[in-house]
Amino acid sequence: MTITFAREEIQQTIKMIHEENLDIRTITMGISLLDCVAEDINSLERKIYDKVTKKASHLVTVGEQISSRYGIPIINKRVSVTPIAIAAAHLSSEGMVRIAKALDRAAKTLGINFIGGFSALVQKGFTEGDLALIDAIPQALSETNFVCSSVNIGTTKAGINMDAVKRMGEVILNCAQKTSAQDGIGAAKLVVFCNAPEDNPFMAGAFHGVGEPDCVINVGVSGPGVVAKVVKEFPDADFGELSNLIKQTAFKITRMGELIGRAASKALQVPFGIVDLSLAPTPAIGDSVAEILENMGLERCGTHGTTAALAMLNDAVKKGGAMASSHVGGLSGAFIPVSEDAGMVKAVEVGALDLDKLEAMTCVCSVGLDMIAVPGDVSSETISAIIADEAAIGMINKKTTAVRIIPAIGKKAGERVEFGGLLGGAPVMNVHPFSSKTFINRGGRIPAPITSLSN
Amino acid sequence: MTMIREESGRAIITVIGRDQIGIIAWVATKLAEYNVNILDISQTILKEFFTMIMVVDLKSATLELVELANSLEQEGLTKGLQVKVQHEDIFTYMHRI
């Protein structure tokens, strides 16, 4: 046995892990609840709790074992389930809250940090179950700790359900009001999607799609710090070279995800689904997507040129990552959450980055307006209009877009909200003062777009 | 409990720091204590800077990789040495297509 790696290769890997925050962001086990369906709510609750706790019983231990064995941090172990509006379609909204609490108990038993799938897919219209679930979201999220919720309100093939958009504006506001003592954290656990992926391992938007197998392991990698470092090391590289450097780095990051995903799949005897090759920032210094963009030569993230920089970054990450894994899926792209990224927070604080620029940036990256605090006196119609804009970008560009926005109850633009942990904290950002009420109140559906004549 | 099957039981240990007498002896003694077998060593001095890369076999080790890593890292710090231990598969996955 001889050393088959170059000294530089070994040192590069060690630096990535120990100095540049390379880690596995999440191992998420997707679990189908379709076989738990039961008329009686007591047995439905029991069946869901039993299936989740049985299937994922070893998830945390195996995650820790793999982390120890490879010496790679695995930050989160999570579970996603079949959208509850499908698995429990016959329940009333009180019943939906009970199911959320059953999921919360299961998450607590397992020792995972989030369980996603308190979800509904309503792009074309509502079932009774969808309506009951959506009504239950504010109470469910305020009375549970681990449950995450998502609602898909549009797709490129179906158009945008504007009745759902209107309703979700009210639900988000209500979530924030119900959890105002914790700076509206309820709204931070709720994502409104257009073109939601069915195999996303990242929270709060993870759910286990109906086309998925009974149980599956999906892995989300991270590594903005590693990319930021590479970009910084080559200040004179032109965009072709820079793109190549990012591709090579993304390849290496994604290989980690592939290795860990395969190991977890084997140890848990559950099929390996996908690696989500997103660049997911954390509030930690040096783990920021904004920093990558600034290292490309922008004085502050949000200034002119930011959209181009992000487009290039996002594309290079996908190109590098796609070759590194047998199956890539989920959201796969650069995330630009504000509160979870120290560089984004700084950019907002100095006035370089506003909501409009963030919206423009979401046209060229994954995922959408994410972890943005807005003034607490915002109207539900304004939130709905923000959702509609974001969904339109996703629908027209055939990509996933999402809105996770937190009305900061009792706070004005410039004040701060704090969620703690991976969710971080953020300054409250301005929204436009002009009303969108009449527009939102029209209701109905925005038709699916034509896909030829593509200008 | 599902046990994880090892793909390879090998790890790579790197030691970086100011050159001093007895670095290899120290690492080798620690490894022998934990029943870790040394497979290969490569070592150079660059401007009084000591760097060593070692391939070891953990198959019959009496402790987990992460425990070995913590033990060497902490004791290394007291000697002014940066010691890291990573599983070999990490390097294979990252640097070999």
Coordinates of C-alpha atoms in Angstrom, one line a residue:
Chain A
M1 CA 0.0 0.0 0.0
T2 CA 1.6 3.3 -1.1
I3 CA 0.3 6.8 -0.9
T4 CA -1.5 7.4 -4.2
F5 CA -2.5 11.0 -3.7
A6 CA -0.4 14.0 -4.3
R7 CA 0.5 16.1 -1.3
E8 CA -1.5 19.0 -2.7
E9 CA -4.6 16.9 -3.1
I10 CA -4.5 15.7 0.5
Q11 CA -3.9 19.2 1.8
Q12 CA -6.7 20.6 -0.3
T13 CA -9.2 18.2 1.1
I14 CA -8.1 18.7 4.7
K15 CA -8.4 22.5 4.3
M16 CA -11.9 22.2 2.8
I17 CA -13.1 20.2 5.8
H18 CA -11.3 21.9 8.6
E19 CA -11.0 25.5 7.5
E20 CA -13.6 26.1 4.8
N21 CA -16.7 24.6 6.4
L22 CA -17.2 21.8 3.9
D23 CA -19.9 19.5 5.4
I24 CA -22.8 17.4 4.5
R25 CA -25.7 19.7 5.3
T26 CA -28.4 17.0 5.6
I27 CA -29.2 13.4 5.2
T28 CA -33.0 13.3 4.6
M29 CA -35.0 10.1 4.7
G30 CA -38.1 10.3 2.5
I31 CA -40.9 8.1 3.8
S32 CA -44.2 7.3 2.0
L33 CA -47.3 7.5 4.2
L34 CA -49.7 6.3 1.5
D35 CA -50.0 2.9 3.2
C36 CA -50.9 4.5 6.6
V37 CA -54.3 5.8 5.3
A38 CA -57.0 5.0 7.8
E39 CA -60.6 6.2 8.3
D40 CA -60.3 6.6 12.0
I41 CA -58.0 9.4 13.1
N42 CA -56.6 7.6 16.1
S43 CA -55.4 4.7 14.0
L44 CA -54.1 7.1 11.3
E45 CA -52.1 9.0 13.9
R46 CA -50.7 5.8 15.3
K47 CA -49.8 4.3 11.9
I48 CA -48.0 7.5 10.8
Y49 CA -46.1 7.7 14.1
D50 CA -45.2 4.0 13.9
K51 CA -44.1 4.0 10.3
V52 CA -41.9 7.1 10.6
T53 CA -40.3 6.0 13.9
K54 CA -39.7 2.5 12.5
K55 CA -38.3 3.4 9.1
A56 CA -36.0 6.1 10.5
S57 CA -35.1 4.5 13.8
H58 CA -31.4 4.2 12.9
L59 CA -31.2 7.4 10.9
V60 CA -29.5 9.5 13.6
T61 CA -27.1 6.7 14.8
V62 CA -26.1 5.8 11.3
G63 CA -25.6 9.5 10.4
E64 CA -23.3 9.8 13.5
Q65 CA -21.5 6.6 12.7
I66 CA -20.8 7.7 9.1
S67 CA -19.7 11.2 10.3
S68 CA -17.3 9.5 12.8
R69 CA -16.0 7.1 10.3
Y70 CA -15.2 9.6 7.6
G71 CA -14.4 12.5 9.8
I72 CA -16.9 14.7 7.8
P73 CA -19.5 16.7 9.8
I74 CA -23.1 15.7 8.9
I75 CA -25.1 18.7 10.3
N76 CA -28.7 17.5 10.0
K77 CA -30.6 14.3 9.9
R78 CA -34.2 14.8 8.8
V79 CA -37.3 13.1 7.5
S80 CA -39.7 14.0 4.8
V81 CA -43.1 12.4 4.4
T82 CA -45.9 12.2 1.8
P83 CA -47.8 15.5 1.7
I84 CA -50.3 15.2 4.6
A85 CA -53.0 16.8 2.5
I86 CA -52.8 13.6 0.4
A87 CA -52.2 11.0 3.1
A88 CA -54.9 12.4 5.4
A89 CA -57.2 14.0 2.8
H90 CA -60.4 13.2 4.7
L91 CA -59.5 15.1 7.9
S92 CA -60.8 18.4 9.1
S93 CA -58.4 21.1 10.0
E94 CA -58.4 20.0 13.7
G95 CA -57.5 16.6 12.5
M96 CA -54.6 18.0 10.5
V97 CA -53.2 19.7 13.5
R98 CA -53.3 16.3 15.4
I99 CA -51.3 14.7 12.5
A100 CA -48.8 17.6 12.7
K101 CA -48.4 16.8 16.4
A102 CA -48.0 13.1 15.7
L103 CA -45.2 14.0 13.3
D104 CA -43.6 16.3 15.9
R105 CA -43.6 13.5 18.5
A106 CA -42.1 11.1 15.9
A107 CA -39.3 13.7 15.2
K108 CA -38.6 14.1 18.9
T109 CA -38.4 10.3 19.4
L110 CA -36.0 10.0 16.5
G111 CA -33.8 12.9 17.6
I112 CA -34.0 14.5 14.1
N113 CA -34.1 18.3 13.8
F114 CA -36.9 18.7 11.3
I115 CA -39.7 16.7 9.7
G116 CA -41.1 18.0 6.4
G117 CA -44.3 17.2 4.5
F118 CA -47.1 19.1 6.3
S119 CA -47.8 20.0 2.7
A120 CA -50.4 20.4 0.0
L121 CA -50.0 20.5 -3.8
V122 CA -52.7 22.9 -5.1
Q123 CA -51.3 24.3 -8.4
K124 CA -54.6 23.6 -10.2
G125 CA -57.1 23.7 -7.4
F126 CA -58.0 22.5 -3.9
T127 CA -59.4 19.3 -2.5
E128 CA -61.2 19.4 0.8
G129 CA -58.0 17.9 2.4
D130 CA -55.9 20.7 0.9
L131 CA -58.1 23.4 2.3
A132 CA -58.2 21.7 5.7
L133 CA -54.4 21.4 5.8
I134 CA -53.8 25.0 4.7
D135 CA -56.2 26.2 7.4
A136 CA -54.3 24.2 9.9
I137 CA -50.8 25.5 9.1
P138 CA -50.7 28.5 11.5
Q139 CA -51.8 26.4 14.5
A140 CA -49.7 23.4 13.5
L141 CA -46.5 25.4 13.1
S142 CA -47.0 27.4 16.3
E143 CA -47.8 24.3 18.4
T144 CA -45.0 22.0 17.1
N145 CA -41.2 22.4 17.1
F146 CA -40.0 20.1 14.3
V147 CA -42.7 20.1 11.7
C148 CA -42.1 22.0 8.4
S149 CA -44.8 22.9 5.9
S150 CA -44.9 23.7 2.2
V151 CA -47.6 24.4 -0.3
N152 CA -47.1 24.2 -4.1
I153 CA -49.2 26.9 -5.7
G154 CA -48.0 26.8 -9.3
T155 CA -46.3 24.8 -12.0
T156 CA -45.1 25.4 -15.5
K157 CA -47.6 22.8 -16.8
A158 CA -50.6 24.0 -14.7
G159 CA -50.1 27.7 -14.2
I160 CA -50.6 29.6 -11.0
N161 CA -53.5 29.0 -8.6
M162 CA -54.1 32.7 -7.6
D163 CA -56.8 31.7 -5.0
A164 CA -54.1 29.7 -3.3
V165 CA -51.6 32.6 -3.6
K166 CA -54.2 34.9 -1.9
R167 CA -54.8 32.3 0.8
M168 CA -51.1 31.7 1.5
G169 CA -50.5 35.5 2.0
E170 CA -53.0 35.3 4.9
V171 CA -51.6 32.0 6.2
I172 CA -48.0 33.4 6.3
L173 CA -49.1 36.5 8.2
N174 CA -51.1 34.4 10.6
C175 CA -48.1 32.1 11.2
A176 CA -46.0 35.1 12.1
Q177 CA -48.7 36.5 14.4
K178 CA -49.1 33.2 16.2
T179 CA -45.4 33.0 16.9
S180 CA -44.6 36.7 17.3
A181 CA -43.0 36.1 20.7
Q182 CA -40.2 34.1 18.8
D183 CA -39.9 36.7 16.0
G184 CA -42.4 34.8 13.8
I185 CA -40.5 31.6 13.5
G186 CA -43.7 29.8 12.4
A187 CA -43.4 31.6 9.0
A188 CA -39.7 30.4 8.8
K189 CA -41.0 26.8 8.7
L190 CA -43.3 27.4 5.8
V191 CA -42.4 27.5 2.1
V192 CA -44.7 28.5 -0.8
F193 CA -43.5 26.8 -4.0
C194 CA -43.8 27.0 -7.7
N195 CA -42.6 23.8 -9.4
A196 CA -41.7 22.1 -6.1
P197 CA -39.3 19.2 -6.5
E198 CA -40.5 15.8 -5.0
D199 CA -37.0 14.7 -3.7
N200 CA -35.7 17.9 -2.1
P201 CA -33.7 17.1 1.1
F202 CA -33.6 20.7 2.3
M203 CA -36.0 22.2 4.8
A204 CA -38.4 23.8 5.2
G205 CA -39.6 22.7 1.7
A206 CA -38.9 18.9 1.9
F207 CA -41.7 16.5 1.2
H208 CA -41.8 12.9 -0.1
G209 CA -43.4 13.0 -3.5
V210 CA -46.0 10.5 -4.6
G211 CA -43.8 9.2 -7.4
E212 CA -41.1 8.3 -4.9
P213 CA -40.4 4.8 -3.5
D214 CA -41.6 3.7 -0.1
C215 CA -38.4 4.9 1.5
V216 CA -35.4 6.7 0.1
I217 CA -32.2 8.6 1.3
N218 CA -31.5 12.0 -0.2
V219 CA -28.4 14.0 0.6
G220 CA -27.8 17.7 0.6
V221 CA -24.2 18.9 0.4
S222 CA -22.9 22.3 1.3
G223 CA -19.7 24.3 0.7
P224 CA -20.0 28.0 -0.1
G225 CA -16.8 28.5 1.9
V226 CA -14.9 26.2 -0.3
V227 CA -16.0 27.9 -3.5
A228 CA -15.5 31.4 -2.0
K229 CA -11.9 30.4 -1.2
V230 CA -11.2 29.2 -4.7
V231 CA -12.6 32.4 -6.3
K232 CA -10.6 34.5 -3.9
E233 CA -7.4 32.7 -4.8
F234 CA -7.7 33.6 -8.4
P235 CA -8.4 37.3 -8.6
D236 CA -7.1 37.6 -12.2
A237 CA -8.9 34.6 -13.7
D238 CA -11.3 35.4 -16.5
F239 CA -14.8 34.0 -16.5
G240 CA -13.9 30.9 -18.5
E241 CA -11.2 30.0 -16.1
L242 CA -13.3 31.0 -13.1
S243 CA -16.2 28.8 -14.3
N244 CA -13.8 25.9 -14.6
L245 CA -12.4 26.4 -11.1
I246 CA -15.9 26.5 -9.7
K247 CA -16.9 23.4 -11.7
Q248 CA -13.9 21.5 -10.3
T249 CA -14.7 22.5 -6.8
A250 CA -18.4 21.7 -7.1
F251 CA -17.4 18.3 -8.4
K252 CA -15.3 17.6 -5.3
I253 CA -18.0 18.9 -2.9
T254 CA -20.6 16.7 -4.6
R255 CA -18.4 13.6 -4.5
M256 CA -18.6 13.9 -0.7
G257 CA -22.4 13.9 -0.9
E258 CA -22.3 10.8 -3.2
L259 CA -19.9 9.0 -0.8
I260 CA -22.0 9.8 2.3
G261 CA -25.3 9.1 0.5
R262 CA -24.1 5.7 -0.7
A263 CA -22.8 4.8 2.8
A264 CA -26.0 5.9 4.5
S265 CA -28.1 4.0 1.9
K266 CA -26.1 0.8 2.4
A267 CA -26.1 1.1 6.2
L268 CA -29.8 1.8 6.4
Q269 CA -30.7 -0.6 3.6
V270 CA -32.8 2.1 2.0
P271 CA -32.3 3.0 -1.7
F272 CA -30.2 6.1 -2.5
G273 CA -32.3 8.8 -4.1
I274 CA -30.3 11.9 -5.1
V275 CA -27.6 14.3 -4.1
D276 CA -28.9 17.8 -4.0
L277 CA -25.8 19.8 -5.1
S278 CA -26.9 23.1 -3.6
L279 CA -24.6 25.7 -2.2
A280 CA -26.3 26.2 1.2
P281 CA -24.9 28.9 3.3
T282 CA -25.0 29.1 7.1
P283 CA -24.7 32.2 9.4
A284 CA -21.1 31.1 10.2
I285 CA -18.5 33.5 8.9
G286 CA -16.9 32.1 5.7
D287 CA -19.9 30.0 4.8
S288 CA -21.6 32.6 2.6
V289 CA -22.8 32.7 -1.0
A290 CA -22.7 36.5 -0.9
E291 CA -19.0 36.2 -0.2
I292 CA -18.5 34.2 -3.4
L293 CA -20.1 36.9 -5.4
E294 CA -18.1 39.6 -3.7
N295 CA -14.9 37.6 -4.3
M296 CA -15.7 37.7 -8.0
G297 CA -15.2 41.4 -7.8
L298 CA -18.4 43.0 -6.6
E299 CA -17.9 45.6 -3.8
R300 CA -21.1 44.3 -2.1
C301 CA -23.6 41.6 -3.0
G302 CA -26.6 43.3 -4.5
T303 CA -24.8 45.8 -6.6
H304 CA -25.0 45.9 -10.4
G305 CA -23.4 42.7 -11.8
T306 CA -24.7 40.5 -9.0
T307 CA -27.3 38.7 -11.2
A308 CA -24.6 37.9 -13.8
A309 CA -22.2 36.7 -11.1
L310 CA -24.9 34.5 -9.5
A311 CA -26.0 33.1 -12.9
M312 CA -22.4 32.0 -13.7
L313 CA -21.9 30.6 -10.2
N314 CA -25.1 28.6 -10.3
D315 CA -24.5 27.1 -13.8
A316 CA -20.9 26.2 -12.9
V317 CA -22.0 24.5 -9.7
K318 CA -24.5 22.4 -11.7
K319 CA -22.0 21.5 -14.4
G320 CA -19.4 20.3 -11.9
G321 CA -21.9 18.6 -9.6
A322 CA -23.8 16.8 -12.3
M323 CA -20.8 14.7 -13.2
A324 CA -19.9 13.9 -9.6
S325 CA -23.1 12.0 -8.8
S326 CA -25.1 9.2 -10.4
H327 CA -28.3 11.0 -9.5
V328 CA -28.7 14.7 -9.0
G329 CA -32.0 16.2 -7.9
G330 CA -33.8 18.3 -5.4
L331 CA -33.2 22.0 -5.6
S332 CA -29.6 21.8 -6.9
G333 CA -28.3 25.4 -7.2
A334 CA -27.0 28.3 -5.1
F335 CA -29.3 29.3 -2.2
I336 CA -29.6 32.9 -1.4
P337 CA -31.4 33.0 2.0
V338 CA -30.9 36.3 3.7
S339 CA -30.9 35.5 7.4
E340 CA -28.8 32.3 7.0
D341 CA -26.0 34.1 5.1
A342 CA -23.8 36.6 7.0
G343 CA -22.8 38.2 3.7
M344 CA -26.4 38.7 2.6
V345 CA -27.2 40.2 6.0
K346 CA -24.3 42.6 5.7
A347 CA -25.3 43.6 2.2
V348 CA -28.9 44.4 3.3
E349 CA -27.6 46.4 6.3
V350 CA -25.4 48.6 4.2
G351 CA -28.2 49.2 1.7
A352 CA -26.6 47.2 -1.2
L353 CA -29.3 44.6 -1.4
D354 CA -33.1 45.0 -1.4
L355 CA -36.1 42.8 -2.1
D356 CA -36.2 43.8 -5.8
K357 CA -32.6 42.8 -6.4
L358 CA -33.2 39.5 -4.6
E359 CA -36.2 38.8 -6.8
A360 CA -34.0 39.4 -9.9
M361 CA -31.4 37.1 -8.5
T362 CA -33.9 34.3 -8.1
C363 CA -34.4 34.3 -11.8
V364 CA -30.9 32.7 -12.2
C365 CA -30.5 30.5 -9.1
S366 CA -32.1 28.1 -6.8
V367 CA -34.5 28.8 -5.0
G368 CA -36.3 32.0 -4.3
L369 CA -37.0 34.7 -1.8
D370 CA -35.8 32.8 1.2
M371 CA -35.6 33.8 4.9
I372 CA -36.5 37.4 4.4
A373 CA -38.0 39.5 7.2
V374 CA -40.5 42.2 6.2
P375 CA -42.2 44.8 8.4
G376 CA -45.0 43.4 10.6
D377 CA -47.6 45.8 9.3
V378 CA -47.3 44.3 5.8
S379 CA -50.7 43.4 4.3
S380 CA -51.5 39.8 3.4
E381 CA -52.2 41.0 -0.2
T382 CA -48.6 42.3 -0.5
I383 CA -47.2 39.0 0.7
S384 CA -49.5 37.3 -1.9
A385 CA -48.3 39.6 -4.6
I386 CA -44.6 38.8 -3.7
I387 CA -45.5 35.1 -3.9
A388 CA -47.2 35.7 -7.3
D389 CA -44.2 37.5 -8.7
E390 CA -41.9 34.7 -7.5
A391 CA -44.2 32.0 -8.8
A392 CA -44.4 33.7 -12.2
I393 CA -40.6 33.6 -12.5
G394 CA -40.6 29.9 -11.7
M395 CA -43.5 29.1 -14.0
I396 CA -42.1 31.0 -17.0
N397 CA -38.5 29.8 -16.5
K398 CA -39.4 26.2 -15.9
K399 CA -37.6 26.2 -12.6
T400 CA -38.4 25.9 -8.9
T401 CA -39.0 29.1 -7.1
A402 CA -40.2 29.6 -3.5
V403 CA -41.1 32.2 -1.0
R404 CA -40.2 31.9 2.7
I405 CA -40.9 35.3 4.1
I406 CA -41.3 36.3 7.7
P407 CA -43.5 39.3 8.7
A408 CA -41.7 40.7 11.8
I409 CA -44.7 41.5 14.0
G410 CA -44.3 44.9 15.7
K411 CA -41.1 45.7 13.9
K412 CA -40.2 48.1 11.1
A413 CA -37.7 48.1 8.3
G414 CA -34.1 48.3 9.7
E415 CA -34.9 46.5 13.0
R416 CA -33.7 42.9 13.5
V417 CA -35.2 39.5 14.0
E418 CA -33.4 36.6 15.5
F419 CA -34.2 32.9 15.0
G420 CA -31.0 31.4 16.2
G421 CA -29.2 28.3 15.0
L422 CA -29.0 27.6 11.3
L423 CA -31.9 30.0 10.6
G424 CA -29.8 33.0 11.8
G425 CA -31.1 36.5 12.1
A426 CA -31.8 39.3 9.7
P427 CA -32.6 42.9 9.3
V428 CA -36.3 43.7 8.4
M429 CA -36.5 44.7 4.8
N430 CA -38.7 47.2 3.1
V431 CA -41.6 46.2 0.9
H432 CA -43.2 48.6 -1.7
P433 CA -45.9 50.8 0.0
F434 CA -48.3 50.6 -3.0
S435 CA -51.2 48.2 -2.8
S436 CA -51.6 45.0 -4.8
K437 CA -55.0 44.3 -3.2
T438 CA -57.2 44.6 -6.2
F439 CA -54.9 42.4 -8.3
I440 CA -54.7 39.7 -5.7
N441 CA -58.5 39.7 -5.1
R442 CA -59.2 38.8 -8.7
G443 CA -58.7 35.2 -7.9
G444 CA -58.8 32.3 -10.4
R445 CA -55.8 30.8 -12.2
I446 CA -53.0 32.3 -14.3
P447 CA -53.0 30.0 -17.3
A448 CA -50.0 27.8 -18.0
P449 CA -47.5 29.5 -20.3
I450 CA -46.8 28.7 -23.9
T451 CA -43.4 26.9 -24.2
S452 CA -42.5 27.8 -27.8
L453 CA -41.9 31.4 -28.9
S454 CA -39.5 31.5 -26.1
N455 CA -38.5 35.1 -25.9
Chain B
M1 CA -28.3 -2.3 15.0
T2 CA -27.2 -2.1 11.4
M3 CA -23.4 -2.0 11.2
I4 CA -21.6 -0.1 8.6
R5 CA -19.4 -2.2 6.4
E6 CA -16.1 -0.7 5.7
E7 CA -15.2 0.0 2.1
S8 CA -11.6 0.5 3.0
G9 CA -10.3 0.5 6.5
R10 CA -7.5 2.9 5.7
A11 CA -7.1 6.5 6.8
I12 CA -4.7 9.2 5.9
I13 CA -2.9 11.1 8.7
T14 CA -1.3 14.4 8.1
V15 CA 1.1 16.2 10.5
I16 CA 2.2 19.7 9.8
G17 CA 4.3 22.0 12.1
R18 CA 7.7 23.2 13.2
D19 CA 10.3 20.5 12.8
Q20 CA 11.4 18.9 16.1
I21 CA 13.0 15.7 17.2
G22 CA 10.6 12.8 17.8
I23 CA 7.5 13.6 15.8
I24 CA 7.4 10.3 13.9
A25 CA 8.3 8.4 17.1
W26 CA 5.4 10.1 18.9
V27 CA 2.9 9.4 16.2
A28 CA 4.1 5.8 15.8
T29 CA 3.9 5.2 19.5
K30 CA 0.4 6.5 19.7
L31 CA -0.7 4.4 16.8
A32 CA 0.8 1.3 18.2
E33 CA -1.0 2.0 21.5
Y34 CA -4.3 1.9 19.6
N35 CA -3.3 -1.1 17.5
V36 CA -3.3 1.0 14.3
N37 CA -1.0 -0.4 11.5
I38 CA 1.2 2.0 9.5
L39 CA 1.2 1.2 5.8
D40 CA 3.2 4.0 4.4
I41 CA 5.0 7.2 5.4
S42 CA 6.1 10.2 3.4
Q43 CA 7.8 13.1 5.1
T44 CA 9.6 16.3 4.0
I45 CA 11.0 19.4 5.6
L46 CA 10.4 22.6 3.9
K47 CA 12.1 25.7 5.5
E48 CA 12.0 24.1 9.0
F49 CA 8.4 23.1 8.4
F50 CA 7.7 19.5 9.0
T51 CA 5.0 17.8 6.9
M52 CA 4.2 14.2 7.0
I53 CA 1.6 12.1 5.3
M54 CA 0.9 8.6 6.6
V55 CA -1.4 5.8 5.4
V56 CA -2.7 3.6 8.2
D57 CA -4.9 0.6 8.5
L58 CA -7.7 0.9 11.1
K59 CA -9.1 -2.6 10.7
S60 CA -7.9 -3.9 14.0
A61 CA -7.8 -0.4 15.7
T62 CA -9.2 -0.3 19.3
L63 CA -10.9 3.0 18.6
E64 CA -13.1 4.8 16.0
L65 CA -11.5 7.1 13.4
V66 CA -12.9 10.2 15.0
E67 CA -11.6 9.2 18.4
L68 CA -8.1 8.7 17.0
A69 CA -8.4 12.0 15.2
N70 CA -9.4 13.9 18.4
S71 CA -6.6 12.2 20.4
L72 CA -3.9 13.0 18.0
E73 CA -5.1 16.5 17.2
Q74 CA -5.3 17.5 20.9
E75 CA -1.9 16.0 21.8
G76 CA -0.4 17.5 18.6
L77 CA -1.5 21.0 19.5
T78 CA 0.6 20.9 22.7
K79 CA 3.6 20.2 20.6
G80 CA 2.8 22.9 18.1
L81 CA 1.7 20.3 15.4
Q82 CA -1.5 20.3 13.4
V83 CA -2.6 16.7 13.1
K84 CA -5.6 15.6 11.0
V85 CA -7.0 12.1 10.3
Q86 CA -9.4 11.5 7.4
H87 CA -10.8 8.3 5.9
E88 CA -9.0 7.3 2.7
D89 CA -12.3 7.1 0.8
I90 CA -12.8 10.8 1.1
F91 CA -9.6 11.4 -1.0
T92 CA -10.5 8.7 -3.5
Y93 CA -13.9 10.1 -4.1
M94 CA -12.7 13.7 -4.4
H95 CA -9.6 13.3 -6.4
R96 CA -10.1 10.1 -8.6
I97 CA -12.8 9.8 -11.2

